[in-house]
Amino acid sequence: MSNNKIEIRKLYKIFGPDPLPLIEKVNNGVGKDELLDKYQHVLGLSNINLDIPDQSLQVIMGLSGSGKSTLIRHINRLIEPTSGAMMVDGQDVLTLSQNELLEFRKNKTAMVFQKFALLPHKTVLQNVSFGLFIKKVDPAEAEKKSMYWIERVGLLGFENRYPQQLSGGMQQRVGLARALANDPDILLMDEAFSALDPLIRKDMQDILLELQSELKKTVVFITHDLDEALKIGDRIAILKDGCMDQEGDAVDILMSPKTDYVKKFVEDVNRSRVLKAKNIMQNVSEISKDLLDGQSLKVKADDVIEKFIDRVVTDKPNLVEVLGADGSAIGYLSPSRLAEILRK
Amino acid sequence: MAKETNFFFDFPTLPVEMIRAFKKSTDAAYKGFSREYGDLIESFFNPLLKFLVFWEKLLVGTPWLVIIGVVCAFAYFGTRSYKIVIGIILSFFFVGYMGMWQDMMESMGFIIVATIMSIGIGIPMGIWMSKSNRAQAVITPILDFMQTLPPFVYLIPVVMLLGIGKIPGLISVIVYAIPPMIRLTNLGIREVDREILEAADSFGATPSQKLRQVQFPLALPTIFAGVNQTIMMALAMVIIASMIGVKGLGQEVLRAITNQYFTLGMLNGLAIVILAIVFDRISQAYGKRIQKHRSGDAI
C-alpha cells in the first residue's frame, strides 16, 4: 500500500459533443489550438498523472486556461472526465454510483472557492454548518463544531452576520471554516486566496499553514501565483494548456526548471526569500570533515535564506547548521552550496 | 359564377359553406362534450368553490374595523411605515363611507383566492420548468399564448363548459394571472449563481436539498416579483370576470358602463385602484424584506 492519498492516472478531459475519438489525436500530438480549429473541441486536460501523498500540501499551478480548475474538479467529480482514473484511498472516484458519490463528497472532501460561494441568505454560522446540515448531523452538535471553527478562523462575534456584511478576507475565512467543519480528509482549494488583497492573502496563507501543521489534511491548492505556490506548497505541479509541464518540490522547480514555460515563471523569483534552510540542506555525508569541525552558524529549519544570509557574510562561518524542532542538527549547508543556489 | 374574383386582391379562401360547417361541427362537438362532462367538471371544481365562498364570507362577515386592523398590521410589519398605514386607513374609510365596503370585500376575497391558486400551481410549474429544458420549451409558448389571447376569447369555452358564476370567473382570472408566476419562478431558479450551486454539490447535497436550501431561497426575490405581478393582473381581470357573474367592484363598474353612470364607474374604479395599491405596497414590502441579507447594513 502506497502512502499516496490521491493518484491521478492518465486523466483526459476534452470538452465537446464527441470527445472520445479525439484522445488518440491528442496523444499523437494535436495541440489545444489545433483541436479547437479543426475539431471544435476544447482540450481541458491531457494525460495527467500525479501522486499526492497523504497529509501533504500539493499546489497545482498554471495560468488561466491551463486546466488547473478543471483538474481539481475531477477530484470530487464535479466534472466528469473523458477517460482516466482518479484514485482516492485506492478507490476510483470515477466508478462511484450517484449515491456513493454523494457520500464521498460528504465525508472525504470539502472545497473552498475563489469567489467564496457562500450562501447569501444564511448567516455565518449557518454557512459554516452547511456541510453538517447536508450530512444531517444533530443540530446542537453541528452548532458546537461550527462555533469551534468560527473561533479558529478568528470570526467569533460575527456568527450571526450575513456574508454580504463581511469583507472579502472574512468571507473566505467563512469559506475555510465551512470546509473544515466537515472534517474532510481532503481539502480542495480552488484559487481560494486569489481574489483577496495581497496583505489579506498573506494572512490567509499563514492561517492555512498554521492549521495544516496541526490538522495534517491532504490539501490540493490551485493558484496562478508562483510566490504563493512556493510559500505554501510541499509539492508543486505546473500545468500548461492542459498538460503537466513539471512536478516537484520548490527546489526542483526553482533550481532545475524543465521547460521554457517553467523557466519564465521562475526567472523573477527571489530565491533567498523563498527557499528555506530545510529545502536546500545537505546530508552530513555531503559535507567534508574539516568543515564539520570548524565554527558554525545555527539556523532554524524553517528560516528562509534571506533571514541568515547577512550573518553568513559578516561572521563567515565554516558551515551553517540547520536545527530541527528539538534543537538538534538535522542537516548542514556549506557556503559553497549557498553560493551555488543564489547564483542565477 | 356570379362575381369575378381577382387572385391578387381577394385572398383565396375556403368556400363559405365549408367554413360554416367547420365552425358548426367544432361548436357542436364542444357542446356535446360540455353536456356530457359539464357536471363532472363542475363537481371537480366544487372544493374550489367552497374555498372561494369561505374567503368571501370570512371577509364580508368580519367587522370592518377588524379588517382594517388586520390589513394595517400586515402593512406595518411589511413596510414599517406609518405613512402607508395612515394612507390605508383613510382610503378604506373612503371606500366604506361611499357604500362600497361589501363589494370591495367580495373582490378582495376573490383576489386572495386567485392569488393563492396561482402561487400553488405556478411555483411547482416554474420549478419543473427550471429543472427541465424540455418542459421549458413546451411551457413557454403555452404561456405566450395565454398572455396574448384576448381574455374575452377564452371566456367563451369556459362559460360554455361551466356556465356563468364564480368558478368560471376564477378560472379565467387564474389563466390570465398565472403566467408571470410561472415565468419568474423559472427565471429566479435558473439565475442562481453557478458557483454557489457547485459549492452545494461539493458538499454532497442531493437535488432536493439543493432546491430547498439554495435555489428556492435565492430565487425568492424574483418569485416575489412574480407574486406581485400576479396580484396586479388578477385585479385588472376583475372587471372582465364580472361579465360572467363574479360579484364585487367589477360588477358595479360593468353596471356603470351599461347604464352610462359616470360617477358610479369612477367610484368603483377608484376602489379597485385603492385595492391594487394596498396589495402592491404590502407584497413589495415583503419581497424587499426577504432580501434584507443583500444589504450591507447591520440587521
XYZ file of C-alpha atoms in Angstrom:
643
model
C 0.000 0.000 0.000
C 1.495 3.295 -1.027
C 1.010 6.311 1.178
C -0.496 8.311 -1.655
C -3.867 9.782 -0.778
C -4.702 10.655 -4.354
C -3.366 9.034 -7.507
C -4.344 10.533 -10.837
C -3.780 8.219 -13.785
C -3.945 9.074 -17.489
C -6.663 11.628 -16.964
C -8.076 13.250 -20.102
C -10.796 15.837 -20.404
C -11.900 17.101 -23.779
C -14.940 19.396 -23.865
C -17.301 18.945 -26.784
C -20.050 16.716 -28.157
C -17.957 13.689 -29.156
C -14.629 13.728 -27.306
C -13.668 10.044 -27.024
C -12.200 9.509 -30.512
C -10.097 12.636 -30.121
C -7.989 11.238 -27.282
C -5.875 9.364 -29.809
C -5.383 12.555 -31.808
C -4.245 14.362 -28.663
C -1.817 11.525 -27.927
C -0.434 11.890 -31.423
C 0.475 15.478 -30.722
C -2.586 17.501 -31.705
C -2.397 20.601 -29.533
C -5.029 22.747 -27.879
C -5.316 25.296 -30.699
C -5.428 22.729 -33.483
C -8.057 20.702 -31.625
C -10.251 23.776 -31.416
C -9.716 24.874 -35.032
C -10.018 21.509 -36.720
C -12.315 19.526 -34.450
C -14.256 22.197 -32.499
C -13.376 20.552 -29.190
C -11.631 22.195 -26.263
C -8.723 20.425 -24.660
C -9.169 20.556 -20.882
C -6.650 18.044 -19.622
C -4.255 15.763 -21.446
C -2.679 12.658 -19.907
C -2.385 13.925 -16.345
C -0.527 11.648 -13.941
C 0.033 12.826 -10.398
C 0.592 11.245 -6.989
C -0.408 13.284 -3.978
C 0.997 11.868 -0.734
C -1.209 11.672 2.337
C -1.111 14.775 4.565
C 0.806 16.834 2.047
C 0.016 20.210 0.544
C 0.019 19.854 -3.221
C -0.067 23.032 -5.254
C -1.294 22.935 -8.830
C -0.146 25.994 -10.688
C -0.794 27.443 -14.099
C -2.142 30.469 -15.894
C -5.813 30.850 -16.705
C -6.889 28.289 -19.258
C -4.212 25.825 -18.200
C -6.804 23.392 -16.862
C -5.995 23.675 -13.171
C -9.586 24.385 -12.089
C -10.763 21.570 -14.335
C -8.283 19.202 -12.715
C -9.328 19.989 -9.133
C -12.980 19.455 -10.060
C -12.177 15.936 -11.148
C -11.048 15.007 -7.655
C -14.597 15.330 -6.295
C -16.054 14.689 -9.739
C -17.833 17.987 -10.196
C -16.614 17.421 -13.762
C -16.754 14.037 -15.476
C -13.526 13.085 -17.238
C -13.324 11.836 -20.788
C -11.116 8.982 -19.682
C -8.692 8.044 -16.938
C -8.698 7.132 -13.276
C -8.865 9.195 -10.095
C -7.871 7.000 -7.190
C -8.603 8.302 -3.698
C -7.603 5.904 -0.904
C -7.280 3.204 -3.527
C -10.847 3.696 -4.789
C -11.558 5.063 -8.252
C -13.857 8.042 -7.727
C -14.948 7.863 -11.340
C -16.636 4.485 -10.883
C -18.775 5.549 -7.912
C -22.553 5.437 -8.299
C -24.520 8.664 -7.813
C -25.290 7.854 -4.180
C -21.761 6.702 -3.428
C -20.503 9.935 -4.937
C -22.728 11.998 -2.627
C -21.396 10.037 0.366
C -17.835 10.512 -0.885
C -18.344 14.267 -1.157
C -19.966 14.453 2.272
C -17.189 12.603 4.050
C -13.935 12.710 2.130
C -13.634 16.116 0.509
C -14.514 19.749 1.075
C -13.919 22.630 -1.255
C -13.042 26.315 -0.890
C -13.899 28.558 -3.829
C -12.262 31.557 -5.455
C -15.329 33.756 -5.153
C -16.186 32.245 -1.775
C -19.560 30.841 -2.963
C -21.203 31.463 0.401
C -24.963 31.266 0.737
C -26.023 34.930 0.945
C -29.325 34.181 2.701
C -27.701 32.262 5.533
C -25.723 33.645 8.469
C -22.047 32.884 9.027
C -22.992 30.150 11.483
C -25.495 28.604 9.069
C -22.939 28.770 6.265
C -20.237 27.087 8.307
C -22.617 24.324 9.370
C -23.951 23.843 5.821
C -21.944 20.673 5.184
C -23.027 19.236 8.532
C -26.633 20.144 7.744
C -26.380 18.277 4.446
C -24.958 15.297 6.352
C -27.929 15.551 8.748
C -25.694 15.914 11.799
C -27.606 16.667 15.007
C -28.173 20.470 15.047
C -26.734 21.034 18.534
C -23.577 19.142 17.652
C -23.340 20.885 14.283
C -23.542 24.254 16.017
C -20.856 23.279 18.510
C -18.492 22.140 15.768
C -19.222 25.183 13.629
C -18.627 27.584 16.503
C -15.267 25.899 17.144
C -14.185 26.529 13.554
C -15.592 30.052 13.511
C -13.379 30.715 16.510
C -10.365 29.041 14.896
C -10.535 31.284 11.825
C -10.960 34.352 14.024
C -14.586 35.206 13.333
C -16.003 34.855 16.830
C -18.701 37.502 17.300
C -19.592 37.502 13.599
C -21.542 34.244 13.604
C -24.928 35.948 13.196
C -23.868 38.298 10.410
C -24.670 37.720 6.767
C -21.815 37.201 4.270
C -22.550 40.496 2.494
C -21.754 42.334 5.705
C -18.210 40.933 5.821
C -15.052 41.924 3.943
C -13.590 39.609 1.300
C -10.969 38.213 3.648
C -13.550 37.499 6.314
C -15.830 35.845 3.764
C -13.065 33.496 2.731
C -12.437 32.657 6.388
C -16.079 31.581 6.463
C -15.399 29.504 3.333
C -12.410 27.875 5.030
C -14.335 27.238 8.245
C -17.210 25.755 6.234
C -14.821 23.296 4.601
C -13.012 22.386 7.823
C -16.209 21.948 9.857
C -16.951 18.962 7.650
C -13.689 17.365 8.829
C -12.708 16.125 5.369
C -9.563 14.108 4.613
C -9.013 16.181 1.515
C -9.264 19.936 1.297
C -9.697 21.276 -2.236
C -8.857 24.947 -2.600
C -9.645 26.476 -5.976
C -7.716 29.764 -6.198
C -9.005 30.291 -2.695
C -6.910 33.382 -1.984
C -6.641 34.848 -5.475
C -9.494 37.310 -5.026
C -8.001 38.831 -1.877
C -5.705 41.853 -1.355
C -2.004 40.995 -1.010
C -1.903 41.652 2.740
C -5.077 39.701 3.464
C -3.817 36.963 1.185
C -0.632 36.653 3.225
C -2.730 36.416 6.401
C -4.828 33.659 4.888
C -1.735 31.765 3.736
C -0.373 31.914 7.266
C -3.703 30.727 8.692
C -3.727 27.829 6.250
C -0.132 26.821 7.047
C -0.764 27.034 10.768
C -3.918 24.934 10.533
C -2.213 22.456 8.211
C 0.711 21.922 10.583
C -1.848 20.869 13.180
C -4.537 19.117 11.112
C -2.387 17.314 8.529
C -5.047 17.172 5.840
C -4.283 16.372 2.265
C -4.614 19.765 0.633
C -4.848 20.395 -3.098
C -4.315 24.085 -3.682
C -4.805 25.805 -7.025
C -3.082 29.080 -7.741
C -1.675 31.148 -10.585
C 0.808 32.858 -8.298
C 4.261 31.257 -8.098
C 5.210 33.069 -4.884
C 2.132 31.656 -3.226
C 2.893 28.203 -4.607
C 6.459 28.286 -3.331
C 5.408 29.595 0.049
C 2.808 27.012 0.918
C 3.379 24.010 -1.344
C 5.114 20.841 -0.237
C 4.991 19.840 -3.859
C 4.149 21.878 -6.931
C 2.714 20.724 -10.244
C 2.775 23.143 -13.153
C 0.105 22.865 -15.834
C 0.208 24.411 -19.275
C -2.559 24.074 -21.869
C -3.918 21.030 -20.093
C -0.588 19.208 -19.929
C 1.638 18.627 -16.922
C 4.842 20.596 -17.515
C 6.752 19.813 -14.360
C 6.119 18.349 -10.950
C 8.358 18.539 -7.923
C 9.155 20.410 -4.722
C 10.047 24.098 -4.573
C 13.760 23.417 -5.006
C 13.233 21.249 -8.087
C 11.122 23.890 -9.708
C 13.419 26.777 -8.819
C 16.772 25.116 -9.361
C 16.047 22.927 -12.349
C 13.113 24.182 -14.395
C 12.490 21.648 -17.146
C 10.723 23.702 -19.797
C 10.917 27.242 -21.102
C 7.477 27.872 -19.669
C 8.604 26.981 -16.154
C 11.889 28.858 -16.663
C 9.949 32.003 -17.481
C 7.858 31.521 -14.384
C 10.789 31.202 -12.009
C 13.001 33.837 -13.627
C 11.966 36.691 -11.383
C 11.627 34.799 -8.143
C 13.815 35.980 -5.292
C 15.271 32.635 -4.232
C 16.678 33.868 -0.947
C 13.206 34.905 0.101
C 11.520 31.662 -0.920
C 13.898 28.831 -0.166
C 14.037 27.649 3.415
C 17.056 26.113 5.082
C 15.336 22.719 5.212
C 14.631 22.843 1.450
C 18.279 23.082 0.489
C 20.178 21.496 3.391
C 22.702 18.758 2.757
C 23.324 15.451 4.466
C 26.231 15.104 6.788
C 27.779 12.754 4.216
C 27.876 15.532 1.623
C 29.949 17.773 3.882
C 33.722 17.447 4.103
C 35.179 16.524 7.511
C 37.189 19.686 8.053
C 34.125 21.914 7.649
C 32.271 19.960 10.352
C 34.982 20.654 12.883
C 35.050 24.377 12.213
C 32.971 27.205 13.593
C 29.294 27.033 12.564
C 26.196 29.216 12.374
C 22.976 27.714 13.725
C 19.700 28.427 11.880
C 16.168 27.060 12.135
C 14.841 24.648 9.521
C 12.016 26.999 8.508
C 14.189 30.091 8.144
C 14.401 31.427 4.596
C 17.890 32.171 3.259
C 17.291 35.903 3.485
C 16.993 35.618 7.240
C 20.523 34.363 7.851
C 22.479 35.341 4.744
C 23.761 38.576 6.322
C 25.278 36.622 9.204
C 26.894 34.217 6.770
C 28.520 37.171 5.055
C 29.657 39.018 8.190
C 30.552 36.120 10.515
C 31.996 33.956 7.730
C 31.215 30.622 9.410
C 32.734 27.427 8.025
C 29.330 25.822 7.989
C 25.636 26.560 8.539
C 23.970 24.074 10.864
C 20.217 23.528 10.320
C 18.342 22.777 13.533
C 15.111 20.792 13.776
C 12.219 21.455 16.122
C 14.005 19.738 19.011
C 17.176 21.813 18.627
C 19.395 19.067 17.196
C 21.085 19.393 13.827
C 19.056 17.822 11.026
C 21.248 18.999 8.150
C 24.046 21.283 7.008
C 24.736 23.961 4.435
C 28.190 24.669 3.146
C 28.907 28.244 1.984
C 29.686 26.916 -1.477
C 26.239 25.287 -1.661
C 24.624 28.575 -0.618
C 26.554 30.453 -3.266
C 25.521 27.945 -5.921
C 21.863 28.313 -5.006
C 21.861 32.091 -5.003
C 23.727 32.317 -8.316
C 21.282 32.575 -11.161
C -70.133 32.296 -61.241
C -71.851 35.464 -60.289
C -68.843 37.557 -59.368
C -65.414 37.951 -60.964
C -62.671 37.223 -58.401
C -59.220 38.702 -58.654
C -56.470 36.474 -57.316
C -54.312 39.404 -56.287
C -56.914 41.412 -54.411
C -59.148 38.742 -52.916
C -57.386 36.397 -50.571
C -58.056 32.811 -51.653
C -60.429 31.357 -49.055
C -62.185 28.120 -48.306
C -65.731 28.081 -49.642
C -68.085 29.827 -47.209
C -70.113 26.657 -46.720
C -67.045 24.724 -45.626
C -66.042 27.344 -43.076
C -69.574 27.383 -41.738
C -69.560 23.608 -41.493
C -66.209 23.647 -39.714
C -67.415 26.168 -37.136
C -70.690 24.351 -36.675
C -69.175 20.934 -36.186
C -66.491 22.202 -33.770
C -69.111 24.044 -31.714
C -71.370 21.025 -31.745
C -68.573 18.732 -30.651
C -67.628 21.088 -27.827
C -71.261 21.498 -26.798
C -71.638 17.736 -26.747
C -68.532 17.445 -24.645
C -69.731 20.045 -22.189
C -73.185 18.462 -21.961
C -71.572 15.093 -21.331
C -68.892 16.142 -18.853
C -70.035 19.572 -17.642
C -71.499 18.244 -14.404
C -68.469 16.078 -13.751
C -66.101 19.005 -14.244
C -68.291 21.224 -12.138
C -68.222 18.755 -9.274
C -64.439 18.542 -9.710
C -64.225 22.270 -9.063
C -66.634 22.105 -6.124
C -63.906 22.207 -3.440
C -62.501 25.319 -5.109
C -65.937 26.920 -4.996
C -66.216 26.120 -1.291
C -62.782 27.632 -0.699
C -63.763 30.794 -2.555
C -67.086 31.102 -0.739
C -65.305 30.577 2.576
C -62.981 33.545 1.906
C -65.747 35.784 0.670
C -67.899 35.000 3.700
C -64.947 35.495 6.001
C -64.142 38.925 4.616
C -67.754 40.086 4.281
C -68.749 38.663 7.663
C -65.864 40.125 9.663
C -66.496 43.545 11.260
C -64.937 46.266 9.126
C -62.803 47.591 11.971
C -61.165 44.193 12.342
C -60.431 44.007 8.597
C -58.837 47.449 8.597
C -56.830 46.461 11.672
C -55.551 43.250 10.063
C -54.625 44.934 6.758
C -52.850 47.730 8.647
C -50.953 45.183 10.745
C -49.786 43.407 7.577
C -48.797 46.712 6.039
C -46.923 47.827 9.139
C -44.926 44.615 9.536
C -44.079 44.709 5.849
C -43.140 48.352 5.449
C -42.560 49.728 8.992
C -44.016 52.931 7.635
C -46.781 54.850 9.406
C -47.451 56.866 6.249
C -48.633 53.797 4.376
C -50.741 52.645 7.334
C -52.463 56.034 7.583
C -52.978 56.039 3.802
C -54.649 52.639 4.006
C -56.952 53.717 6.857
C -58.023 56.889 5.018
C -58.650 55.180 1.701
C -60.523 52.235 3.255
C -62.715 54.715 5.163
C -63.404 56.495 1.889
C -64.475 53.239 0.210
C -66.671 52.258 3.148
C -68.210 55.706 3.502
C -69.186 55.700 -0.172
C -71.059 52.417 0.348
C -68.679 50.110 -1.476
C -67.365 48.136 1.500
C -69.132 44.855 0.796
C -68.235 44.946 -2.912
C -64.617 45.579 -2.042
C -64.572 42.674 0.422
C -66.010 40.353 -2.236
C -63.357 41.465 -4.706
C -60.653 41.123 -2.084
C -61.706 37.557 -1.276
C -61.741 36.765 -4.961
C -58.245 38.206 -5.496
C -56.862 36.387 -2.470
C -58.177 33.032 -3.709
C -56.973 33.681 -7.266
C -53.523 34.586 -5.944
C -53.300 31.565 -3.642
C -54.283 29.283 -6.530
C -51.825 30.950 -8.908
C -48.985 30.566 -6.411
C -49.985 26.988 -5.624
C -49.980 25.967 -9.271
C -47.407 28.424 -10.603
C -44.473 27.711 -8.287
C -44.375 23.921 -8.888
C -44.760 24.542 -12.626
C -41.939 27.089 -12.520
C -39.703 24.685 -10.605
C -40.419 21.915 -13.104
C -39.639 24.291 -15.952
C -36.337 25.300 -14.368
C -35.281 21.667 -13.966
C -36.084 20.521 -17.472
C -35.192 22.293 -20.680
C -37.786 20.234 -22.497
C -40.516 21.375 -20.097
C -39.380 24.933 -20.654
C -39.544 24.506 -24.419
C -43.123 23.208 -24.178
C -44.496 25.521 -21.491
C -43.059 28.823 -22.770
C -45.196 29.002 -25.953
C -48.264 27.971 -23.939
C -47.630 30.875 -21.565
C -47.135 33.222 -24.522
C -50.468 32.016 -25.866
C -52.202 32.510 -22.513
C -50.816 36.017 -22.154
C -51.662 37.271 -25.609
C -55.004 35.584 -26.306
C -57.652 38.216 -25.566
C -59.400 37.232 -22.304
C -62.826 37.591 -23.947
C -61.965 34.703 -26.264
C -61.226 32.177 -23.591
C -64.204 33.297 -21.563
C -66.407 31.652 -24.222
C -65.367 27.993 -23.793
C -65.136 28.384 -20.011
C -68.690 29.707 -19.878
C -69.923 27.012 -22.277
C -68.427 24.374 -20.047
C -69.223 25.691 -16.594
C -71.907 28.294 -17.174
C -71.932 31.687 -15.532
C -70.670 32.010 -11.967
C -67.771 32.315 -9.602
C -65.772 29.282 -10.740
C -65.568 30.118 -14.449
C -64.663 33.656 -13.401
C -61.963 32.383 -11.095
C -60.547 30.052 -13.746
C -60.319 32.789 -16.329
C -58.626 35.100 -13.820
C -56.082 32.392 -12.958
C -55.387 31.705 -16.633
C -54.740 35.402 -17.096
C -52.697 35.961 -13.941
C -50.590 32.806 -13.598
C -48.021 33.241 -16.422
C -45.769 35.753 -14.584
C -45.784 33.465 -11.542
C -44.517 30.526 -13.609
C -42.081 32.564 -15.670
C -40.466 34.364 -12.763
C -40.151 31.213 -10.650
C -38.348 29.558 -13.559
C -36.182 32.600 -14.155
C -35.312 33.049 -10.482
C -34.157 29.456 -10.114
C -32.190 29.468 -13.362
C -30.432 32.689 -12.367
C -28.895 31.272 -9.188
C -25.104 31.689 -9.219
C -23.372 28.635 -10.701
C -20.526 28.711 -8.215
C -22.928 28.586 -5.268
C -24.611 25.544 -6.790
C -21.187 23.996 -7.287
C -20.454 24.628 -3.613
C -23.678 22.854 -2.631
C -22.700 19.963 -4.928
C -19.237 19.788 -3.435
C -20.769 19.167 -0.021
C -22.796 16.279 -1.387
C -26.217 17.973 -1.417
C -28.999 15.975 -3.091
C -31.106 17.700 -5.781
C -33.945 18.286 -3.316
C -31.566 19.672 -0.665
C -30.149 21.979 -3.308
C -33.632 23.143 -4.279
C -34.806 23.777 -0.722
C -31.605 25.159 0.769
C -30.091 27.053 -2.136
C -32.106 27.532 -5.310
C -35.524 28.357 -3.883
C -34.346 30.780 -1.179
C -32.056 32.574 -3.623
C -34.850 32.775 -6.199
C -37.361 34.138 -3.648
C -36.964 37.844 -4.509
C -37.687 37.074 -8.174
C -40.530 34.747 -7.212
C -41.977 37.537 -5.087
C -41.877 39.884 -8.052
C -43.986 37.202 -9.763
C -46.475 37.150 -6.878
C -46.783 40.921 -7.082
C -47.381 40.804 -10.849
C -49.933 38.037 -10.454
C -51.923 40.068 -7.928
C -51.908 43.106 -10.192
C -53.060 41.093 -13.200
C -55.804 39.403 -11.181
C -57.064 42.840 -10.151
C -57.029 44.018 -13.745
C -59.090 40.985 -14.698
C -61.758 41.598 -12.037
C -63.913 43.732 -14.355
C -63.826 41.270 -17.245
C -64.590 38.412 -14.849
C -67.644 40.323 -13.625
C -69.113 39.871 -17.097
C -69.538 36.193 -16.327
C -71.030 36.631 -12.922
C -68.248 37.407 -10.470
C -69.629 39.761 -7.864
C -67.811 42.694 -6.323
C -66.447 46.009 -7.526
C -66.185 44.777 -11.115
C -69.919 44.184 -11.351
C -70.640 47.757 -10.312
C -68.238 49.032 -12.952
C -69.991 46.861 -15.523
C -73.359 48.271 -14.416
C -71.934 51.779 -14.773
C -70.735 51.058 -18.299
C -74.026 49.617 -19.499
C -76.069 52.449 -17.934
C -73.623 55.293 -18.521
C -73.376 56.086 -14.790
C -70.131 58.069 -14.824
C -69.855 58.670 -11.070
C -70.657 55.065 -10.116
C -67.974 53.836 -12.524
C -65.476 56.366 -11.250
C -66.025 55.484 -7.579
C -65.794 51.736 -8.085
C -62.805 52.180 -10.347
C -61.143 54.213 -7.590
C -61.885 51.439 -5.105
C -60.131 48.944 -7.415
C -57.142 51.273 -7.654
C -57.033 51.557 -3.865
C -57.136 47.784 -3.520
C -54.365 47.458 -6.099
C -52.107 49.980 -4.362
C -52.618 48.350 -0.978
C -51.828 44.854 -2.311
C -48.877 46.153 -4.296
C -47.250 48.061 -1.425
C -47.675 45.202 1.020
C -46.439 42.462 -1.308
C -43.481 44.540 -2.485
C -42.540 45.333 1.078
C -42.456 41.630 1.937
C -40.430 40.992 -1.200
C -37.865 43.529 -0.047
C -37.720 42.117 3.462
C -36.634 38.737 2.099
C -33.693 40.482 0.506
C -32.510 42.125 3.690
C -29.379 39.940 3.702
C -28.355 41.557 0.432
C -27.765 44.916 2.027
C -24.503 45.664 3.759
C -26.214 47.149 6.815
C -26.256 45.527 10.174
C -29.633 43.946 10.797
